[in-house]
Coordinates of C-alpha atoms in Angstrom, one line a residue:
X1396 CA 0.0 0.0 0.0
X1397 CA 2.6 2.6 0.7
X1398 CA 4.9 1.3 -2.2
X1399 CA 3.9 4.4 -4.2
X1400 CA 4.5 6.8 -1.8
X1401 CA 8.3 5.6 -0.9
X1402 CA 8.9 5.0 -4.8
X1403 CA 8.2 8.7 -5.2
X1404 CA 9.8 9.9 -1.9
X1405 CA 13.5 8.4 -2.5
X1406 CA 13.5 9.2 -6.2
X1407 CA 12.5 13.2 -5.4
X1408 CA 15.7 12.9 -2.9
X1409 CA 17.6 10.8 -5.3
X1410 CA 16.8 14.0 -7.8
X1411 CA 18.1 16.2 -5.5
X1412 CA 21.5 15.2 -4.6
X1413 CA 24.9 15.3 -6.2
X1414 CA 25.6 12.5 -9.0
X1415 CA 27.5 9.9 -7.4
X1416 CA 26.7 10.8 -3.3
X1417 CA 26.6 7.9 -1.3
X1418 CA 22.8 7.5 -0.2
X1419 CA 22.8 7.0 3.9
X1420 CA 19.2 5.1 4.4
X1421 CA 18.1 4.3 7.7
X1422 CA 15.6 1.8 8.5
X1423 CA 13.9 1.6 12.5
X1424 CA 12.3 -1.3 13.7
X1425 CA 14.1 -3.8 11.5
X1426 CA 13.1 -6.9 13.1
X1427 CA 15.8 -10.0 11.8
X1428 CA 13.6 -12.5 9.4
X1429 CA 13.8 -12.7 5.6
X1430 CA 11.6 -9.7 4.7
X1431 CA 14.2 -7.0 6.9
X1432 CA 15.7 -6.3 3.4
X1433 CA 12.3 -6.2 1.8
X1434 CA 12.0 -2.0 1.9
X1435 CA 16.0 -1.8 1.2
X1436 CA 15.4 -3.9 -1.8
X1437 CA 12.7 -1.6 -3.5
X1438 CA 14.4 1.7 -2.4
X1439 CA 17.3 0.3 -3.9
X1440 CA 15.3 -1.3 -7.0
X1441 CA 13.7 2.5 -7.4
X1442 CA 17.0 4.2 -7.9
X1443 CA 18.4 2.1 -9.8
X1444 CA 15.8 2.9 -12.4
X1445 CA 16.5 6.4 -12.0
X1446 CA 19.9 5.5 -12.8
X1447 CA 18.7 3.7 -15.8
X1448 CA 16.7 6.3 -17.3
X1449 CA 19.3 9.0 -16.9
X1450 CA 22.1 7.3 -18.1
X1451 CA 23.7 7.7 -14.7
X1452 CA 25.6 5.7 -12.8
X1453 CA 24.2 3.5 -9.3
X1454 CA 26.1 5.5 -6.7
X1455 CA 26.7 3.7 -3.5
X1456 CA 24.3 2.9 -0.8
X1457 CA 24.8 2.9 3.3
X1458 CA 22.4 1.3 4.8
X1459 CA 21.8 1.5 8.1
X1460 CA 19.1 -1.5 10.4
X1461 CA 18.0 -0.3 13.8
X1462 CA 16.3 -2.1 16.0
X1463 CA 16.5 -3.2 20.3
X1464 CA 19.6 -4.3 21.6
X1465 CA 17.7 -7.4 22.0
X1466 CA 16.9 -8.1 18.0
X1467 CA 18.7 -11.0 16.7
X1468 CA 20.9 -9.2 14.6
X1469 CA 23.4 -12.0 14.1
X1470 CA 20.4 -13.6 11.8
X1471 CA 20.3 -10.4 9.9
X1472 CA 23.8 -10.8 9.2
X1473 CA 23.4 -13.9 8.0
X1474 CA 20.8 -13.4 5.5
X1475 CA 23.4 -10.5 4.0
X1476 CA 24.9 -13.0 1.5
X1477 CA 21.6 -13.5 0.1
X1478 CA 21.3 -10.1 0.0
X1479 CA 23.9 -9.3 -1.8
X1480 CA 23.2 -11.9 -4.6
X1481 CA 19.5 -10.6 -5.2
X1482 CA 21.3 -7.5 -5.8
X1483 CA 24.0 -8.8 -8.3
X1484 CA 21.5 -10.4 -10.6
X1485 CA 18.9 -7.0 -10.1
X1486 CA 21.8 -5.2 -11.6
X1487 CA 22.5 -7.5 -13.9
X1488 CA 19.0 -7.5 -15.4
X1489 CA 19.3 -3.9 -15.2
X1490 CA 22.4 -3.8 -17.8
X1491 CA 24.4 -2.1 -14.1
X1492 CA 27.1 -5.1 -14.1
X1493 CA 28.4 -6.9 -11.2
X1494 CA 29.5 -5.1 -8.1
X1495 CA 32.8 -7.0 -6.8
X1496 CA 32.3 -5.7 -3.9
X1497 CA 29.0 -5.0 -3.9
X1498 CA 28.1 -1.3 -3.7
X1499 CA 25.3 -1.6 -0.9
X1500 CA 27.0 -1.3 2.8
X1501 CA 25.2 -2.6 5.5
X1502 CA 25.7 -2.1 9.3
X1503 CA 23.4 -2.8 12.4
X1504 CA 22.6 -0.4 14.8
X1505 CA 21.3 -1.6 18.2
X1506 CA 19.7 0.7 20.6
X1507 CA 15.9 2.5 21.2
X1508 CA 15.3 5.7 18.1
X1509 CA 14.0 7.5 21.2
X1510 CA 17.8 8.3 21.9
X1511 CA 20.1 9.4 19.5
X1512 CA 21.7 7.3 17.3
X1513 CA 23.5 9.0 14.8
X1514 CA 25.2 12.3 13.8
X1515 CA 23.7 14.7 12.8
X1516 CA 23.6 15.0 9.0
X1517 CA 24.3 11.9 8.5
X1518 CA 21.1 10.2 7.0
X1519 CA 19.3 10.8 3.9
X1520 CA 16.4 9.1 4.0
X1521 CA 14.5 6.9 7.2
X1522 CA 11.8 4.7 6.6
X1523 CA 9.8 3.0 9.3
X1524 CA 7.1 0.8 9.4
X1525 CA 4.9 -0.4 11.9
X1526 CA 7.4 0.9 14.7
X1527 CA 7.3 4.5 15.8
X1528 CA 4.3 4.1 17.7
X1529 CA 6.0 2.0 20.2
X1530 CA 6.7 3.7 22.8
X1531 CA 10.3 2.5 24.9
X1532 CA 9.5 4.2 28.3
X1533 CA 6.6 3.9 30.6
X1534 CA 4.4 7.2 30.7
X1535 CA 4.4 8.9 34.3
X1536 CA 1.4 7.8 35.6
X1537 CA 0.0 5.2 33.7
X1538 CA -0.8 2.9 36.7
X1539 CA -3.9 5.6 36.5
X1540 CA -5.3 4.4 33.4
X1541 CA -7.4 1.3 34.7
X1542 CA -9.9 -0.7 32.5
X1543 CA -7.2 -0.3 29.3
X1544 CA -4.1 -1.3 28.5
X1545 CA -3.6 1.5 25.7
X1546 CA -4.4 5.2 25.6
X1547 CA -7.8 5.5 24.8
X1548 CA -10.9 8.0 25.3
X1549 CA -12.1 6.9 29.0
X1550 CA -8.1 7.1 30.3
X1551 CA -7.7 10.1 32.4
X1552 CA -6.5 13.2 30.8
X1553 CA -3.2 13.1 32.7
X1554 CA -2.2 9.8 31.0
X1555 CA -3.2 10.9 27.7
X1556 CA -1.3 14.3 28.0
X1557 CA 1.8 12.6 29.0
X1558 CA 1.9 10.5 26.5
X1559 CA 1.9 12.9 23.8
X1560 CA 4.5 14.6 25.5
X1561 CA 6.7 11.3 25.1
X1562 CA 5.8 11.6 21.6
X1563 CA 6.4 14.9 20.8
X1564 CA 9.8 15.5 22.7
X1565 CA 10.8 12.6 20.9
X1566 CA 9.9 13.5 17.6
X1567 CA 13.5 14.7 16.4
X1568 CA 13.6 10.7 16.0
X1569 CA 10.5 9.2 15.4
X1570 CA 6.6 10.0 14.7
X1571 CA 3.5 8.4 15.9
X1572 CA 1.2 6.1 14.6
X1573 CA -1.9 8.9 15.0
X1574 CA -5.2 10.3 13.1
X1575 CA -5.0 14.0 11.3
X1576 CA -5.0 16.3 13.9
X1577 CA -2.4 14.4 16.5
X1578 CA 0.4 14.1 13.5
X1579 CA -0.1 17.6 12.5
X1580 CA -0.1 18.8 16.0
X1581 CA 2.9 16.7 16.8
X1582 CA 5.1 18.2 13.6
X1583 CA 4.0 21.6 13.5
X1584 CA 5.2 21.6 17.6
X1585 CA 8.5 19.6 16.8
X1586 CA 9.7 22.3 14.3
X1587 CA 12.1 20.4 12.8
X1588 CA 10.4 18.6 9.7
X1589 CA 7.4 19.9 7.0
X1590 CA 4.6 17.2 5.8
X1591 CA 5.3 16.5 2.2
X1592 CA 2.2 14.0 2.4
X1593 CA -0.2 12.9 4.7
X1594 CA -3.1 10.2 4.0
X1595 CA -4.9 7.1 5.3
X1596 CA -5.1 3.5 4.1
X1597 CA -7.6 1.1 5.5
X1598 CA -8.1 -2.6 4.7
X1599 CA -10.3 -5.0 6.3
X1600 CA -9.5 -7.8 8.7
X1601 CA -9.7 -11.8 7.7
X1602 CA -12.5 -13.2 8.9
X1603 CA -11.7 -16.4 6.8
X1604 CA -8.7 -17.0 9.0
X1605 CA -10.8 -16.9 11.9
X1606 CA -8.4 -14.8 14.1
X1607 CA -4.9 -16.5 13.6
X1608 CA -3.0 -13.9 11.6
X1609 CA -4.3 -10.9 14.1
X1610 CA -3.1 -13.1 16.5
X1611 CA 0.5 -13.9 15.0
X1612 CA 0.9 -10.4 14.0
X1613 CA 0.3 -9.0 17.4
X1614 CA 2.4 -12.1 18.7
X1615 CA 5.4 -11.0 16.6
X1616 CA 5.6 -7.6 18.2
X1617 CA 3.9 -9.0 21.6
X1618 CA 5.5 -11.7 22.6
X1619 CA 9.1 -10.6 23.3
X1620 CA 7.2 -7.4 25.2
X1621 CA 5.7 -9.9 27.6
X1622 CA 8.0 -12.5 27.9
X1623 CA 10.7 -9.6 29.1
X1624 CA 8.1 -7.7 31.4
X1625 CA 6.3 -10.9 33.2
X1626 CA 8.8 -13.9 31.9
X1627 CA 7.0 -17.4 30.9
X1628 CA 8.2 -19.4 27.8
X1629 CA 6.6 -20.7 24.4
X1630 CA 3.9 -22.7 26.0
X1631 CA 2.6 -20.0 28.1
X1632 CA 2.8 -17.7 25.1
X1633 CA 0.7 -20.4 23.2
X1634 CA -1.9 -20.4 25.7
X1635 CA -1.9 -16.3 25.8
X1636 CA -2.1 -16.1 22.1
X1637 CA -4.9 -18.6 21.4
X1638 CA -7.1 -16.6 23.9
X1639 CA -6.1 -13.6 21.9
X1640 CA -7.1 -15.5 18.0
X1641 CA -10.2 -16.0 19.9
X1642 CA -11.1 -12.6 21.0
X1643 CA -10.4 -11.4 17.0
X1644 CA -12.5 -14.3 15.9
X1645 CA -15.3 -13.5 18.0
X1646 CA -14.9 -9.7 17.0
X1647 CA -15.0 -10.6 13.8
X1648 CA -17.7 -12.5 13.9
X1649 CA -20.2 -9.6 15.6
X1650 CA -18.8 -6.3 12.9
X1651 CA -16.9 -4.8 10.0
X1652 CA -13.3 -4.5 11.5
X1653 CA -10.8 -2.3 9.5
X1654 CA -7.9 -1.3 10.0
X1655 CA -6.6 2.0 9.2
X1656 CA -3.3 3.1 8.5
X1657 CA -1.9 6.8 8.8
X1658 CA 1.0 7.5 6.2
X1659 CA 3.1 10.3 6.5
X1660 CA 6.3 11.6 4.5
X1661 CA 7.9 14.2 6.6
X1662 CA 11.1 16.5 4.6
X1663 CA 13.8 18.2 7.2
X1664 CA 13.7 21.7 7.2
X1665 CA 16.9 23.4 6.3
X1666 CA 16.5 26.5 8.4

């Protein structure tokens, strides 16, 4: 769904910079199984046929994985080879040659985007999905929102003021998963970037799967959350997310359930 929108984003900063920069992309919440190079790939793929069309040559990519200290980033490593070769025969097909090395550098970086993780300058394009609205600090407070485990409409206004403060002090490196007025708010107060695009994407839960890939998606994420905050092992987690493919199913079951996604392109502002 967003495909489009990062096609155009890293050719219009391709456009921009000097033939033959080194392109610095940063990518947070990297996870470490075989789709991690997925987005790097078509970013990658895009440029390259910019290259094509201009007669130009590929310039040289740094790319950059973030992710917890905890992320198994010795599997990442691993799948690099593989990596590497998808992008030998891309270029190939491309009439770009063989690199020998290739001319993609990868490096992990461990540690939470709510701190700083690079100099400044540094980057020229960070993608994220399905990771800035993780929060990696407790909110002041939150032992006051009872009845929900997430921010919602009956939590007091204390809890829900506090955590847009995490957000927005935090914005410099990272945005929030919001509606309209939260991610406009949260920019505009920032200062530091302007919204080149902002839109929504829904798409509609499978009720044909009765639950089970709700359940593993949230598991992905979850599970590691849980297991490092109350401990417990597979088994327990098997228990904790079969309860949770039948609250979906049952959901499902009862109404419409869409899920709607906020995309934002943000550009630094040079001032």
């Amino acid at each position: 769904m967003t495909k489009s929108i990062t096609d155009e984003a890293i050719s219009a900063l391709y456009r921009s910079l000097s033939n033959g920069e080194t392109i610095c992309i940063v990518e947070f919440g990297c996870s470490s199984r075989p789709n991690t190079f997925l987005s790097v790939s078509q970013l990658i793929k895009t440029i390259r046929e910019e290259c094509t069309s201009n007669g130009q040559q590929l310039p040289e990519f740094h790319v950059f994985l973030n992710d917890l200290p905890g992320n198994d980033f010795n599997t990442i490593f691993r799948l690099l080879l593989t990596f590497h070769e998808d992008l030998k025969k891309q270029n190939m097909r491309s009439g770009h040659g063989l690199f020998d090395p290739p001319n993609c550098f990868v490096a992990g970086v461990a540690g939470s985007f709510y701190t700083r993780l690079f100099p400044s300058k540094k980057l020229h394009f960070v993608l994220s999905s399905y990771s800035l609205h993780w929060l990696s600090q407790v909110p002041d407070g939150i032992e006051n929102n009872k009845g929900t485990i997430y921010a919602s409409s009956t939590s007091p206004s204390s809890v829900l003021k506090q955590c847009v403060s995490l957000y927005v002090g935090a914005f410099g490196h990272r945005a929030q998963r919001l509606g309209y007025r939260e991610i406009k708010y949260i920019v505009e107060k920032e200062g530091s970037f302007t919204i080149d695009l902002l839109k929504t994407l829904e798409h509609q839960m499978d009720s044909s799967c009765e639950g089970y890939n709700e359940a593993q998606s949230v598991r992905a994420v979850g599970q590691p959350l849980l297991v490092r905050h109350f401990g417990g092992d597979d088994k327990l987690m098997d228990v904790v997310f079969n309860k949770c493919k039948d609250i979906y199913a049952n959901i499902m079951a009862k109404e419409k359930n869409i899920f709607t996604n906020v995309i934002v392109s943000l550009i630094k502002r040079n001032d």
